[in-house]
Amino acid sequence: MNWTEVEWVLLDMDGTVLDLAFDNYFWRELVPQRYAQKNGLTLEHARAVLKPKFEAVMHTLPWYCTDYWSALTGLDMAALKAEVKHRIGPVPGAEAFLQAVRRSGRRLWLATNAHPDSWRLKLEYTGFGRYFERVICSHDVGYPKEDLRFWSAVCEAHPFARTRTLFVDDSLPVLLAARAFGIGQVIGIRKPDGTQPERPLDAVPSVRTLADLTPALTAADASAAARS
């Protein structure tokens, strides 16, 4: 990538800045366990009941909505996330990258599908909210990031130069939508969950984590400073 052509840096939250291990534990382990307990089911039966409900709304706004899942399951999802917030943590090297972007003077925005209950809890717990000039939430926009209408609405409400923007995310459908919209540089994350192996992401340029982008950013800014 070319840092000299980047004025805006838009980052995904879960799997890019924050370790996706929290969300994978929450949805794959904790929610089925509590759903089983609430309904007198075995864990296997609870998983079987929940799986088609998850698959039916994947990559739509309800998939990311704690209110939707609270109503559907009878579990207070916001309270449940707060109960296990000690599991929330950054991807190693993510904070150093955020600091480097801020030092560079570039605009740093968060673009997330997470429900406000979730992103507010996570940014408050980690203290990472201080790094972002703006938090753009798909629930406020009305479309998930996988939808081109999300990007059009964001560009209208918060104008930015798409060709001079870097966008980083761990979701391929989201990355492809951003690229189709005309975002100048789109980078995928191959290791969103620190407890899982790195995965291939061949359809777009990718890095292991945000930490891989920091040296080039630092070098580009040092070079620019030397020239001036």
PDB file of C-alpha atoms in Angstrom:
ATOM      1  CA  MET A   1       0.000   0.000   0.000  1.00  0.00           C
ATOM      2  CA  ASN A   2       0.994   3.618  -0.465  1.00  0.00           C
ATOM      3  CA  TRP A   3       0.742   5.742   2.672  1.00  0.00           C
ATOM      4  CA  THR A   4       1.408   8.959   0.751  1.00  0.00           C
ATOM      5  CA  GLU A   5      -2.042   8.562  -0.819  1.00  0.00           C
ATOM      6  CA  VAL A   6      -3.890   8.095   2.490  1.00  0.00           C
ATOM      7  CA  GLU A   7      -5.657  10.936   4.302  1.00  0.00           C
ATOM      8  CA  TRP A   8      -8.441   8.944   5.963  1.00  0.00           C
ATOM      9  CA  VAL A   9      -8.018   5.667   7.843  1.00  0.00           C
ATOM     10  CA  LEU A  10     -11.261   3.762   8.442  1.00  0.00           C
ATOM     11  CA  LEU A  11     -11.013   0.706  10.657  1.00  0.00           C
ATOM     12  CA  ASP A  12     -13.353  -2.108  11.562  1.00  0.00           C
ATOM     13  CA  MET A  13     -13.558  -2.870  15.295  1.00  0.00           C
ATOM     14  CA  ASP A  14     -14.099  -6.602  15.981  1.00  0.00           C
ATOM     15  CA  GLY A  15     -11.336  -8.688  14.436  1.00  0.00           C
ATOM     16  CA  THR A  16      -9.331  -5.667  13.304  1.00  0.00           C
ATOM     17  CA  VAL A  17      -8.730  -3.483  16.359  1.00  0.00           C
ATOM     18  CA  LEU A  18     -10.191  -5.817  18.991  1.00  0.00           C
ATOM     19  CA  ASP A  19      -9.591  -9.556  19.197  1.00  0.00           C
ATOM     20  CA  LEU A  20     -12.478 -11.515  17.684  1.00  0.00           C
ATOM     21  CA  ALA A  21     -11.922 -14.191  20.337  1.00  0.00           C
ATOM     22  CA  PHE A  22     -14.387 -12.308  22.551  1.00  0.00           C
ATOM     23  CA  ASP A  23     -17.204 -12.434  20.011  1.00  0.00           C
ATOM     24  CA  ASN A  24     -16.495 -16.018  19.025  1.00  0.00           C
ATOM     25  CA  TYR A  25     -16.650 -17.074  22.672  1.00  0.00           C
ATOM     26  CA  PHE A  26     -19.784 -15.025  23.275  1.00  0.00           C
ATOM     27  CA  TRP A  27     -21.804 -16.344  20.332  1.00  0.00           C
ATOM     28  CA  ARG A  28     -20.434 -19.880  20.048  1.00  0.00           C
ATOM     29  CA  GLU A  29     -20.146 -20.750  23.725  1.00  0.00           C
ATOM     30  CA  LEU A  30     -21.848 -18.392  26.171  1.00  0.00           C
ATOM     31  CA  VAL A  31     -25.095 -17.685  24.312  1.00  0.00           C
ATOM     32  CA  PRO A  32     -25.837 -21.381  23.594  1.00  0.00           C
ATOM     33  CA  GLN A  33     -25.016 -22.240  27.223  1.00  0.00           C
ATOM     34  CA  ARG A  34     -27.344 -19.604  28.661  1.00  0.00           C
ATOM     35  CA  TYR A  35     -30.054 -20.377  26.104  1.00  0.00           C
ATOM     36  CA  ALA A  36     -29.870 -24.041  27.067  1.00  0.00           C
ATOM     37  CA  GLN A  37     -30.122 -23.205  30.770  1.00  0.00           C
ATOM     38  CA  LYS A  38     -33.058 -20.853  30.239  1.00  0.00           C
ATOM     39  CA  ASN A  39     -35.036 -23.345  28.171  1.00  0.00           C
ATOM     40  CA  GLY A  40     -34.090 -26.617  29.866  1.00  0.00           C
ATOM     41  CA  LEU A  41     -32.223 -27.914  26.828  1.00  0.00           C
ATOM     42  CA  THR A  42     -28.997 -29.769  26.368  1.00  0.00           C
ATOM     43  CA  LEU A  43     -26.172 -27.674  24.954  1.00  0.00           C
ATOM     44  CA  GLU A  44     -26.283 -29.662  21.709  1.00  0.00           C
ATOM     45  CA  HIS A  45     -30.027 -29.060  21.347  1.00  0.00           C
ATOM     46  CA  ALA A  46     -29.590 -25.342  22.042  1.00  0.00           C
ATOM     47  CA  ARG A  47     -26.912 -25.082  19.361  1.00  0.00           C
ATOM     48  CA  ALA A  48     -29.193 -26.877  16.907  1.00  0.00           C
ATOM     49  CA  VAL A  49     -32.037 -24.463  17.649  1.00  0.00           C
ATOM     50  CA  LEU A  50     -29.877 -21.342  17.375  1.00  0.00           C
ATOM     51  CA  LYS A  51     -27.850 -22.248  14.297  1.00  0.00           C
ATOM     52  CA  PRO A  52     -30.597 -21.715  11.680  1.00  0.00           C
ATOM     53  CA  LYS A  53     -31.664 -18.517  13.435  1.00  0.00           C
ATOM     54  CA  PHE A  54     -28.108 -17.186  13.081  1.00  0.00           C
ATOM     55  CA  GLU A  55     -27.760 -18.306   9.476  1.00  0.00           C
ATOM     56  CA  ALA A  56     -31.087 -16.755   8.441  1.00  0.00           C
ATOM     57  CA  VAL A  57     -29.916 -13.186   9.149  1.00  0.00           C
ATOM     58  CA  MET A  58     -26.171 -13.392   8.524  1.00  0.00           C
ATOM     59  CA  HIS A  59     -24.739 -10.239   6.901  1.00  0.00           C
ATOM     60  CA  THR A  60     -27.904  -8.244   7.642  1.00  0.00           C
ATOM     61  CA  LEU A  61     -28.455  -5.637  10.364  1.00  0.00           C
ATOM     62  CA  PRO A  62     -30.333  -8.039  12.694  1.00  0.00           C
ATOM     63  CA  TRP A  63     -27.269 -10.301  12.744  1.00  0.00           C
ATOM     64  CA  TYR A  64     -25.369  -7.526  14.528  1.00  0.00           C
ATOM     65  CA  CYS A  65     -28.251  -6.246  16.700  1.00  0.00           C
ATOM     66  CA  THR A  66     -28.270  -7.082  20.404  1.00  0.00           C
ATOM     67  CA  ASP A  67     -31.901  -5.921  20.685  1.00  0.00           C
ATOM     68  CA  TYR A  68     -32.917  -8.390  17.984  1.00  0.00           C
ATOM     69  CA  TRP A  69     -31.203 -11.301  19.702  1.00  0.00           C
ATOM     70  CA  SER A  70     -32.484 -10.314  23.140  1.00  0.00           C
ATOM     71  CA  ALA A  71     -36.051 -10.414  21.826  1.00  0.00           C
ATOM     72  CA  LEU A  72     -35.517 -13.679  19.954  1.00  0.00           C
ATOM     73  CA  THR A  73     -33.761 -15.601  22.730  1.00  0.00           C
ATOM     74  CA  GLY A  74     -35.122 -13.997  25.891  1.00  0.00           C
ATOM     75  CA  LEU A  75     -31.548 -13.298  26.995  1.00  0.00           C
ATOM     76  CA  ASP A  76     -30.390  -9.776  27.818  1.00  0.00           C
ATOM     77  CA  MET A  77     -27.500  -9.616  25.363  1.00  0.00           C
ATOM     78  CA  ALA A  78     -26.172  -6.233  26.494  1.00  0.00           C
ATOM     79  CA  ALA A  79     -26.072  -7.377  30.128  1.00  0.00           C
ATOM     80  CA  LEU A  80     -24.517 -10.680  29.094  1.00  0.00           C
ATOM     81  CA  LYS A  81     -21.707  -8.910  27.228  1.00  0.00           C
ATOM     82  CA  ALA A  82     -21.078  -6.635  30.195  1.00  0.00           C
ATOM     83  CA  GLU A  83     -20.885  -9.718  32.432  1.00  0.00           C
ATOM     84  CA  VAL A  84     -17.920 -11.090  30.462  1.00  0.00           C
ATOM     85  CA  LYS A  85     -16.298  -7.800  29.434  1.00  0.00           C
ATOM     86  CA  HIS A  86     -13.053  -8.889  31.064  1.00  0.00           C
ATOM     87  CA  ARG A  87     -12.548 -11.032  27.962  1.00  0.00           C
ATOM     88  CA  ILE A  88     -12.478  -7.976  25.673  1.00  0.00           C
ATOM     89  CA  GLY A  89      -8.988  -7.140  24.478  1.00  0.00           C
ATOM     90  CA  PRO A  90      -7.096  -5.621  21.555  1.00  0.00           C
ATOM     91  CA  VAL A  91      -5.346  -7.440  18.774  1.00  0.00           C
ATOM     92  CA  PRO A  92      -1.612  -7.327  19.663  1.00  0.00           C
ATOM     93  CA  GLY A  93      -0.022  -4.256  18.107  1.00  0.00           C
ATOM     94  CA  ALA A  94      -3.339  -2.567  17.348  1.00  0.00           C
ATOM     95  CA  GLU A  95      -2.908   0.246  19.843  1.00  0.00           C
ATOM     96  CA  ALA A  96       0.567   1.090  18.525  1.00  0.00           C
ATOM     97  CA  PHE A  97      -0.946   1.341  15.044  1.00  0.00           C
ATOM     98  CA  LEU A  98      -3.706   3.666  16.280  1.00  0.00           C
ATOM     99  CA  GLN A  99      -1.098   5.838  17.956  1.00  0.00           C
ATOM    100  CA  ALA A 100       0.998   5.965  14.788  1.00  0.00           C
ATOM    101  CA  VAL A 101      -2.006   7.016  12.696  1.00  0.00           C
ATOM    102  CA  ARG A 102      -2.853   9.781  15.141  1.00  0.00           C
ATOM    103  CA  ARG A 103       0.754  11.009  15.225  1.00  0.00           C
ATOM    104  CA  SER A 104       0.734  11.136  11.425  1.00  0.00           C
ATOM    105  CA  GLY A 105      -2.120  13.634  11.429  1.00  0.00           C
ATOM    106  CA  ARG A 106      -4.383  11.422   9.330  1.00  0.00           C
ATOM    107  CA  ARG A 107      -8.100  11.217  10.032  1.00  0.00           C
ATOM    108  CA  LEU A 108      -8.934   8.078  12.026  1.00  0.00           C
ATOM    109  CA  TRP A 109     -12.516   6.783  12.007  1.00  0.00           C
ATOM    110  CA  LEU A 110     -14.110   3.581  13.261  1.00  0.00           C
ATOM    111  CA  ALA A 111     -16.645   1.918  10.937  1.00  0.00           C
ATOM    112  CA  THR A 112     -18.457  -0.903  12.699  1.00  0.00           C
ATOM    113  CA  ASN A 113     -21.452  -3.182  12.323  1.00  0.00           C
ATOM    114  CA  ALA A 114     -21.532  -3.622  16.096  1.00  0.00           C
ATOM    115  CA  HIS A 115     -24.668  -2.478  17.899  1.00  0.00           C
ATOM    116  CA  PRO A 116     -24.194   0.686  20.015  1.00  0.00           C
ATOM    117  CA  ASP A 117     -24.561  -1.421  23.177  1.00  0.00           C
ATOM    118  CA  SER A 118     -21.536  -3.405  22.031  1.00  0.00           C
ATOM    119  CA  TRP A 119     -19.166  -0.819  20.586  1.00  0.00           C
ATOM    120  CA  ARG A 120     -19.680   1.605  23.457  1.00  0.00           C
ATOM    121  CA  LEU A 121     -18.947  -1.120  26.022  1.00  0.00           C
ATOM    122  CA  LYS A 122     -15.825  -2.228  24.154  1.00  0.00           C
ATOM    123  CA  LEU A 123     -14.371   1.223  23.517  1.00  0.00           C
ATOM    124  CA  GLU A 124     -15.025   2.275  27.109  1.00  0.00           C
ATOM    125  CA  TYR A 125     -13.523  -0.901  28.568  1.00  0.00           C
ATOM    126  CA  THR A 126     -10.391  -0.767  26.409  1.00  0.00           C
ATOM    127  CA  GLY A 127     -10.070   3.024  26.449  1.00  0.00           C
ATOM    128  CA  PHE A 128      -9.667   2.982  22.669  1.00  0.00           C
ATOM    129  CA  GLY A 129     -12.470   5.453  22.070  1.00  0.00           C
ATOM    130  CA  ARG A 130     -10.001   8.312  22.559  1.00  0.00           C
ATOM    131  CA  TYR A 131      -8.185   7.439  19.349  1.00  0.00           C
ATOM    132  CA  PHE A 132     -11.144   7.803  16.989  1.00  0.00           C
ATOM    133  CA  GLU A 133     -12.361  11.102  15.668  1.00  0.00           C
ATOM    134  CA  ARG A 134     -15.648   9.532  14.612  1.00  0.00           C
ATOM    135  CA  VAL A 135     -17.509   6.253  15.169  1.00  0.00           C
ATOM    136  CA  ILE A 136     -19.718   5.252  12.246  1.00  0.00           C
ATOM    137  CA  CYS A 137     -22.229   2.557  13.230  1.00  0.00           C
ATOM    138  CA  SER A 138     -24.239   0.637  10.662  1.00  0.00           C
ATOM    139  CA  HIS A 139     -27.274   0.705  12.969  1.00  0.00           C
ATOM    140  CA  ASP A 140     -27.286   4.496  12.737  1.00  0.00           C
ATOM    141  CA  VAL A 141     -26.777   4.391   8.968  1.00  0.00           C
ATOM    142  CA  GLY A 142     -29.499   1.809   8.343  1.00  0.00           C
ATOM    143  CA  TYR A 143     -27.419  -0.673   6.338  1.00  0.00           C
ATOM    144  CA  PRO A 144     -24.611  -3.104   7.203  1.00  0.00           C
ATOM    145  CA  LYS A 145     -21.138  -2.484   5.806  1.00  0.00           C
ATOM    146  CA  GLU A 146     -21.642  -5.343   3.343  1.00  0.00           C
ATOM    147  CA  ASP A 147     -24.235  -3.170   1.558  1.00  0.00           C
ATOM    148  CA  LEU A 148     -23.085  -0.512  -0.918  1.00  0.00           C
ATOM    149  CA  ARG A 149     -25.823   1.740   0.444  1.00  0.00           C
ATOM    150  CA  PHE A 150     -23.917   1.901   3.733  1.00  0.00           C
ATOM    151  CA  TRP A 151     -20.947   3.493   1.995  1.00  0.00           C
ATOM    152  CA  SER A 152     -23.053   5.904  -0.037  1.00  0.00           C
ATOM    153  CA  ALA A 153     -24.918   7.034   3.081  1.00  0.00           C
ATOM    154  CA  VAL A 154     -21.712   7.475   5.070  1.00  0.00           C
ATOM    155  CA  CYS A 155     -20.072   9.479   2.303  1.00  0.00           C
ATOM    156  CA  GLU A 156     -23.102  11.753   2.159  1.00  0.00           C
ATOM    157  CA  ALA A 157     -23.375  12.241   5.924  1.00  0.00           C
ATOM    158  CA  HIS A 158     -19.629  12.417   6.636  1.00  0.00           C
ATOM    159  CA  PRO A 159     -17.878  13.455   3.411  1.00  0.00           C
ATOM    160  CA  PHE A 160     -14.470  11.916   2.817  1.00  0.00           C
ATOM    161  CA  ALA A 161     -12.281  11.375  -0.229  1.00  0.00           C
ATOM    162  CA  ARG A 162     -12.837   7.722  -1.015  1.00  0.00           C
ATOM    163  CA  THR A 163      -9.778   7.495  -3.287  1.00  0.00           C
ATOM    164  CA  ARG A 164      -7.552   8.787  -0.478  1.00  0.00           C
ATOM    165  CA  THR A 165      -8.930   6.413   2.128  1.00  0.00           C
ATOM    166  CA  LEU A 166      -7.535   3.209   3.623  1.00  0.00           C
ATOM    167  CA  PHE A 167     -10.112   0.754   4.942  1.00  0.00           C
ATOM    168  CA  VAL A 168      -9.155  -2.315   6.994  1.00  0.00           C
ATOM    169  CA  ASP A 169     -11.576  -5.112   7.952  1.00  0.00           C
ATOM    170  CA  ASP A 170     -11.532  -8.863   8.582  1.00  0.00           C
ATOM    171  CA  SER A 171     -14.758  -9.622   6.659  1.00  0.00           C
ATOM    172  CA  LEU A 172     -14.396 -10.397   2.955  1.00  0.00           C
ATOM    173  CA  PRO A 173     -17.973  -9.359   2.015  1.00  0.00           C
ATOM    174  CA  VAL A 174     -17.384  -6.006   3.721  1.00  0.00           C
ATOM    175  CA  LEU A 175     -14.005  -5.539   2.032  1.00  0.00           C
ATOM    176  CA  LEU A 176     -15.466  -6.307  -1.387  1.00  0.00           C
ATOM    177  CA  ALA A 177     -18.283  -3.801  -0.850  1.00  0.00           C
ATOM    178  CA  ALA A 178     -15.791  -1.111   0.167  1.00  0.00           C
ATOM    179  CA  ARG A 179     -13.674  -1.822  -2.886  1.00  0.00           C
ATOM    180  CA  ALA A 180     -16.732  -1.752  -5.160  1.00  0.00           C
ATOM    181  CA  PHE A 181     -17.642   1.632  -3.707  1.00  0.00           C
ATOM    182  CA  GLY A 182     -14.245   2.966  -4.714  1.00  0.00           C
ATOM    183  CA  ILE A 183     -12.289   3.074  -1.458  1.00  0.00           C
ATOM    184  CA  GLY A 184      -8.720   3.730  -2.555  1.00  0.00           C
ATOM    185  CA  GLN A 185      -6.936   1.048  -0.553  1.00  0.00           C
ATOM    186  CA  VAL A 186      -8.642  -1.955   1.035  1.00  0.00           C
ATOM    187  CA  ILE A 187      -6.725  -4.311   3.326  1.00  0.00           C
ATOM    188  CA  GLY A 188      -7.944  -7.556   4.909  1.00  0.00           C
ATOM    189  CA  ILE A 189      -6.961  -9.052   8.267  1.00  0.00           C
ATOM    190  CA  ARG A 190      -5.914 -12.713   8.213  1.00  0.00           C
ATOM    191  CA  LYS A 191      -5.766 -13.323  11.989  1.00  0.00           C
ATOM    192  CA  PRO A 192      -8.786 -11.659  13.590  1.00  0.00           C
ATOM    193  CA  ASP A 193      -8.978 -14.166  16.449  1.00  0.00           C
ATOM    194  CA  GLY A 194      -5.789 -14.553  18.466  1.00  0.00           C
ATOM    195  CA  THR A 195      -6.810 -18.041  19.590  1.00  0.00           C
ATOM    196  CA  GLN A 196      -7.282 -19.350  16.040  1.00  0.00           C
ATOM    197  CA  PRO A 197      -4.807 -20.019  13.205  1.00  0.00           C
ATOM    198  CA  GLU A 198      -4.211 -17.431  10.529  1.00  0.00           C
ATOM    199  CA  ARG A 199      -6.624 -17.903   7.629  1.00  0.00           C
ATOM    200  CA  PRO A 200      -6.156 -17.202   3.904  1.00  0.00           C
ATOM    201  CA  LEU A 201      -7.744 -14.089   2.455  1.00  0.00           C
ATOM    202  CA  ASP A 202      -6.776 -14.129  -1.198  1.00  0.00           C
ATOM    203  CA  ALA A 203      -9.404 -11.937  -2.854  1.00  0.00           C
ATOM    204  CA  VAL A 204      -7.961  -8.682  -1.490  1.00  0.00           C
ATOM    205  CA  PRO A 205      -4.544  -7.481  -0.278  1.00  0.00           C
ATOM    206  CA  SER A 206      -4.139  -8.592   3.321  1.00  0.00           C
ATOM    207  CA  VAL A 207      -1.927  -8.529   6.404  1.00  0.00           C
ATOM    208  CA  ARG A 208      -1.781 -10.739   9.455  1.00  0.00           C
ATOM    209  CA  THR A 209      -2.784  -7.901  11.829  1.00  0.00           C
ATOM    210  CA  LEU A 210      -2.697  -4.105  11.962  1.00  0.00           C
ATOM    211  CA  ALA A 211       0.785  -4.361  13.445  1.00  0.00           C
ATOM    212  CA  ASP A 212       2.065  -5.280   9.979  1.00  0.00           C
ATOM    213  CA  LEU A 213       1.037  -1.848   8.697  1.00  0.00           C
ATOM    214  CA  THR A 214       2.814   0.227  11.350  1.00  0.00           C
ATOM    215  CA  PRO A 215       6.438   0.063  10.080  1.00  0.00           C
ATOM    216  CA  ALA A 216       5.544   1.324   6.593  1.00  0.00           C
ATOM    217  CA  LEU A 217       3.443   4.138   8.060  1.00  0.00           C
ATOM    218  CA  THR A 218       6.267   5.204  10.360  1.00  0.00           C
ATOM    219  CA  ALA A 219       8.796   5.030   7.528  1.00  0.00           C
ATOM    220  CA  ALA A 220       6.583   7.021   5.154  1.00  0.00           C
ATOM    221  CA  ASP A 221       6.082   9.785   7.673  1.00  0.00           C
ATOM    222  CA  ALA A 222       9.796   9.870   8.560  1.00  0.00           C
ATOM    223  CA  SER A 223      10.632  10.184   4.870  1.00  0.00           C
ATOM    224  CA  ALA A 224       8.122  12.990   4.413  1.00  0.00           C
ATOM    225  CA  ALA A 225       9.517  14.813   7.438  1.00  0.00           C
ATOM    226  CA  ALA A 226      13.060  14.514   6.089  1.00  0.00           C
ATOM    227  CA  ARG A 227      12.038  15.950   2.718  1.00  0.00           C
ATOM    228  CA  SER A 228      10.378  18.923   4.347  1.00  0.00           C
TER     229      SER A 228
END
